[in-house]
Amino acid sequence: MERSFQLLACLVCIILMGSFVKTERDTTGNLLNTEVHSAPAQRWSMQVPAEVSAAAGEAAVLPCTFTHPHRHYDGPLTAIWRTGEPYAGPQVFRCAAARGSELCQTELSLHSRFRLLGNPRRNDLSLRVERLALADDGRYFCRVEFAGDVHDRYESRHGVWLRVTAAPRIVNISVLPGPSHAFHALCTAEGEPPPALSWSGPALGNGSAVLSGPGEDHGHQVTAELPALTHDGRYTCTASNSLGRAEASVYLFRFRGASGASAIALPLGVLGLKALLLLCVLAAHAAARRRLEHPIMQDTAPRPQAQESNYENLSQMSPRGPPAAMCLP
């Protein structure tokens, strides 16, 4: 009986030490064999959320914690964040901590907008991103490197997706000439989720939509074309998503000649008139400047002026010559 209690106590000690026991018994319950197996040591791991969402212009926190098999490691370490793809994507943040120090000195912060929130000595690599833009949308990967006596490193494979949301914004709207004196309009907007575009205007009705053509969706930007403007007037492009909407308008007025064969947009005519007025002002200014530089001569006779003579010099150079004739009054 005492032997059984000793065996049970030993098994409890083995379990508490991080091991597990495998036993085999016969059909009557008698113990046949006992095997003791050591539990696996702690391994590298990274814990990150699948996605973090934040609005453009605000800040976002990318959590990242890790475990490692090296107990009480206090050697040099480096914390790294990269984007795009693991192991090879461009780095956006990097800091290094000296042996025994909990301060991770920043060595790289893209556009000075990335800041470490966590403490790598406490297995925390969480990162804060300031002043978010739509271009920051993407997947980010955290990494830690040990140096010194222990050379080891680990990086998250799947990363965390940073989803940047933004209300629609129209970045360009224009009217362009086409063949046969026709015109077409283009509207480009950006936002996340990507906005839906619609056109309204003369002969289109309110809310009439012309969807963007194939291959015209570039990331967070969407372009919609109005292929033919058949009527003069105001054409409005509307962009909308779950966060809001935006509008912008363009005007078209055409002048037709007597034959009706040519059409010129009103903005070109206004620019031509301004250019003509500018030429007239410049011509008047040039004429006034010429009058100032060349004043009109008066009718009175000019006052006679004494002219210089080299007579004295000639007499000095030729003392033997005949005296010069003088006219007396």
XYZ file of C-alpha atoms in Angstrom:
329
model
C 0.000 0.000 0.000
C 2.820 2.343 0.917
C 4.546 1.545 -2.383
C 1.411 2.548 -4.307
C 1.289 5.916 -2.544
C 4.952 6.549 -3.363
C 4.345 5.730 -7.018
C 1.324 8.071 -7.153
C 3.310 10.875 -5.526
C 6.103 10.394 -8.041
C 3.655 10.569 -10.939
C 2.202 13.820 -9.571
C 5.711 15.267 -9.319
C 6.449 14.284 -12.913
C 3.250 15.934 -14.151
C 3.976 19.120 -12.209
C 7.473 19.273 -13.714
C 6.023 19.571 -17.224
C 6.035 15.891 -18.250
C 3.293 13.411 -18.961
C 2.985 9.658 -18.183
C 1.733 6.917 -20.475
C 0.570 3.698 -18.769
C -0.540 0.300 -20.056
C -2.788 -2.118 -18.140
C -4.126 -5.610 -18.799
C -7.777 -6.579 -18.964
C -7.942 -7.032 -15.196
C -6.535 -3.586 -14.539
C -3.052 -4.644 -13.506
C -0.250 -2.225 -14.439
C 1.922 -3.601 -17.257
C 4.148 -0.652 -18.342
C 4.761 2.990 -17.550
C 6.487 5.518 -19.898
C 7.446 9.043 -18.928
C 7.656 11.635 -21.732
C 8.987 15.186 -21.371
C 6.664 18.004 -22.447
C 7.951 20.024 -25.424
C 9.835 23.212 -24.578
C 8.310 26.662 -25.319
C 8.684 27.581 -28.980
C 8.633 30.704 -31.134
C 5.188 32.122 -31.878
C 3.626 35.430 -32.932
C 0.152 36.597 -31.936
C -1.407 39.277 -34.176
C -5.040 40.065 -35.040
C -6.280 39.312 -38.534
C -7.343 42.915 -39.233
C -7.237 46.413 -37.754
C -9.492 49.138 -39.155
C -9.132 52.919 -38.784
C -10.204 56.049 -40.641
C -7.883 58.138 -42.799
C -6.327 61.011 -40.866
C -6.536 59.169 -37.554
C -4.125 56.773 -35.770
C -4.109 52.958 -35.596
C -2.425 50.442 -33.283
C -1.071 47.177 -34.713
C -0.817 44.644 -31.838
C 1.937 42.011 -31.869
C 3.132 39.767 -29.027
C 5.498 36.793 -29.175
C 6.948 33.872 -27.229
C 10.456 32.407 -27.539
C 12.354 29.387 -26.191
C 15.157 31.385 -24.507
C 14.473 31.983 -20.817
C 15.451 35.311 -19.273
C 17.078 36.637 -22.439
C 18.601 40.095 -21.857
C 21.006 40.341 -24.794
C 20.821 42.767 -27.733
C 17.630 42.636 -29.761
C 16.065 44.347 -32.769
C 12.357 44.895 -33.451
C 11.247 45.290 -37.083
C 7.968 45.989 -38.886
C 7.651 45.576 -42.638
C 4.818 45.818 -45.144
C 3.788 44.081 -48.353
C 5.170 40.598 -47.757
C 7.032 38.760 -44.965
C 10.827 38.506 -44.931
C 11.289 40.599 -48.104
C 8.858 43.543 -47.895
C 10.150 47.089 -47.279
C 10.716 48.049 -43.655
C 8.605 50.849 -42.174
C 9.974 50.688 -38.618
C 13.087 49.375 -36.849
C 14.488 49.848 -33.358
C 17.375 48.268 -31.402
C 17.876 47.637 -27.668
C 21.289 47.156 -26.067
C 22.084 44.338 -23.643
C 20.070 44.657 -20.447
C 18.209 47.765 -21.681
C 14.433 48.031 -22.043
C 14.727 51.123 -24.246
C 14.444 50.275 -27.944
C 16.160 53.105 -29.808
C 14.361 53.981 -33.067
C 16.564 53.575 -36.156
C 13.867 53.822 -38.851
C 10.385 55.335 -38.871
C 8.913 55.872 -42.328
C 7.802 59.519 -42.666
C 8.172 59.747 -38.832
C 4.682 58.277 -38.432
C 5.513 54.888 -36.849
C 6.170 54.520 -33.111
C 6.721 51.457 -30.927
C 4.141 51.119 -28.151
C 5.138 47.742 -26.718
C 8.224 46.654 -24.793
C 10.234 43.996 -26.670
C 11.804 42.843 -23.374
C 8.308 41.898 -22.324
C 7.537 40.172 -25.620
C 5.444 43.056 -26.996
C 6.131 44.642 -30.420
C 2.878 46.622 -30.792
C 3.165 49.575 -33.206
C 1.274 52.870 -33.538
C 0.755 54.499 -36.953
C -0.048 58.230 -37.020
C -1.915 60.305 -39.632
C -3.234 57.423 -41.685
C -3.593 57.771 -45.461
C -5.206 55.473 -48.007
C -1.709 54.501 -49.157
C -1.097 52.913 -45.712
C -3.745 50.267 -46.403
C -2.128 46.817 -46.554
C -0.613 43.946 -44.602
C 2.096 44.464 -41.954
C 4.507 41.925 -40.441
C 6.325 42.101 -37.081
C 9.755 40.556 -36.468
C 12.205 40.223 -33.567
C 15.903 39.351 -33.753
C 18.189 38.199 -30.909
C 21.951 38.744 -31.096
C 24.922 38.341 -28.764
C 25.219 34.925 -27.127
C 21.967 33.791 -28.752
C 21.391 34.259 -32.471
C 17.750 33.690 -33.250
C 14.945 35.475 -35.043
C 11.278 35.087 -35.818
C 8.728 36.870 -38.007
C 4.969 36.602 -38.386
C 4.008 34.859 -41.611
C 0.440 36.047 -42.069
C 0.736 39.515 -40.531
C -2.045 41.926 -39.663
C -4.119 43.700 -42.301
C -4.423 47.452 -41.757
C -7.653 48.584 -43.406
C -7.851 52.358 -43.879
C -11.347 53.715 -44.505
C -12.192 57.075 -46.093
C -15.246 58.960 -47.327
C -15.356 59.640 -51.093
C -13.341 62.463 -52.595
C -13.442 63.505 -56.249
C -9.881 64.054 -57.419
C -10.546 64.999 -61.051
C -13.434 65.919 -63.333
C -12.994 67.159 -66.894
C -14.541 67.495 -70.346
C -12.392 66.397 -73.271
C -12.911 66.824 -77.036
C -13.471 63.773 -79.165
C -13.833 62.950 -82.850
C -16.449 64.664 -85.033
C -16.643 67.695 -82.731
C -18.026 65.569 -79.902
C -17.185 65.815 -76.212
C -16.931 63.262 -73.396
C -16.525 63.665 -69.628
C -14.332 61.851 -67.112
C -14.710 61.671 -63.340
C -12.178 60.098 -60.934
C -12.844 59.625 -57.219
C -11.119 57.827 -54.339
C -12.316 56.311 -51.078
C -12.517 53.109 -49.057
C -14.712 51.210 -49.617
C -14.213 52.166 -53.289
C -17.020 54.601 -54.138
C -19.760 54.060 -56.675
C -19.941 56.776 -59.365
C -22.950 58.164 -61.189
C -23.542 60.987 -63.684
C -26.525 63.302 -63.994
C -27.164 66.088 -66.475
C -29.163 67.204 -69.507
C -31.004 64.340 -71.191
C -29.625 61.929 -68.583
C -32.162 62.374 -65.828
C -31.453 62.541 -62.139
C -29.192 59.784 -60.865
C -28.430 58.304 -64.256
C -25.303 56.191 -63.817
C -22.527 55.328 -66.219
C -20.337 52.647 -64.634
C -16.569 52.671 -65.000
C -15.238 50.570 -67.828
C -13.114 47.410 -67.391
C -9.660 47.966 -65.959
C -10.338 51.527 -64.797
C -10.446 50.676 -61.101
C -6.976 51.431 -59.661
C -6.772 50.547 -55.976
C -8.846 53.083 -54.071
C -9.563 55.191 -57.179
C -12.460 54.641 -59.566
C -13.022 56.396 -62.917
C -16.324 56.738 -64.765
C -16.728 58.108 -68.289
C -19.673 59.828 -69.868
C -18.988 58.927 -73.504
C -21.093 61.522 -75.370
C -22.320 64.943 -74.286
C -25.161 65.690 -76.666
C -26.660 68.678 -74.847
C -25.248 71.867 -73.381
C -25.562 72.403 -69.641
C -24.333 71.199 -66.288
C -23.097 67.631 -65.764
C -22.633 66.382 -62.193
C -20.563 63.433 -60.978
C -21.575 61.868 -57.636
C -19.342 59.489 -55.634
C -20.778 57.593 -52.679
C -19.861 54.814 -50.252
C -20.947 53.752 -46.774
C -19.081 56.687 -45.192
C -20.491 59.540 -47.270
C -20.751 61.130 -50.676
C -19.136 63.866 -52.767
C -20.193 65.815 -55.864
C -18.492 67.871 -58.544
C -19.857 69.499 -61.710
C -18.634 70.597 -65.110
C -20.378 72.874 -67.630
C -20.535 72.627 -71.401
C -21.744 75.416 -73.728
C -20.973 75.322 -77.436
C -21.167 78.041 -80.120
C -22.207 76.866 -83.569
C -21.331 78.775 -86.738
C -23.725 79.555 -89.574
C -22.965 76.241 -91.243
C -23.217 74.363 -87.950
C -20.184 72.300 -88.879
C -17.885 73.426 -86.071
C -18.358 73.678 -82.347
C -16.183 75.572 -79.905
C -16.553 75.208 -76.173
C -17.450 78.366 -74.228
C -14.356 78.250 -71.975
C -12.094 78.501 -75.046
C -13.992 81.567 -76.257
C -13.647 83.279 -72.896
C -9.924 82.577 -72.865
C -9.568 84.023 -76.384
C -11.352 87.252 -75.385
C -9.102 87.650 -72.368
C -6.019 87.154 -74.537
C -7.219 89.834 -76.988
C -7.797 92.348 -74.192
C -4.354 91.608 -72.809
C -2.749 92.291 -76.205
C -4.561 95.653 -76.438
C -3.330 96.686 -72.982
C 0.238 95.701 -73.848
C 0.117 97.641 -77.133
C -1.136 100.792 -75.384
C 1.559 100.493 -72.748
C 4.279 100.139 -75.414
C 3.037 103.266 -77.286
C 3.070 105.319 -74.088
C 6.597 104.186 -73.334
C 7.811 105.237 -76.815
C 6.323 108.726 -76.323
C 8.247 109.094 -73.086
C 11.509 107.989 -74.632
C 11.172 110.221 -77.761
C 9.424 113.536 -76.856
C 8.136 115.836 -79.642
C 10.633 118.605 -80.657
C 9.582 122.251 -80.185
C 9.271 124.701 -83.113
C 11.712 127.287 -81.619
C 15.233 127.279 -82.971
C 17.794 125.695 -80.749
C 20.210 127.951 -78.876
C 23.656 127.945 -80.517
C 26.400 126.328 -78.543
C 30.119 127.072 -78.641
C 32.099 124.390 -80.342
C 35.445 123.160 -79.218
C 38.482 124.063 -81.412
C 41.899 122.480 -81.686
C 43.385 125.698 -83.150
C 45.744 126.271 -80.224
C 47.027 122.729 -80.329
C 47.736 122.979 -84.046
C 49.749 126.198 -83.617
C 51.818 124.499 -80.912
C 52.500 121.469 -83.075
C 53.507 123.631 -86.158
C 55.199 126.795 -84.813
C 56.860 127.576 -88.184
C 53.708 127.522 -90.190
C 51.937 130.659 -91.403
C 49.574 132.400 -89.003
C 45.982 131.411 -89.275
C 43.578 133.853 -90.819
C 41.059 135.441 -88.476
C 37.863 137.136 -89.361
C 37.372 140.361 -87.506
C 34.012 141.790 -86.991
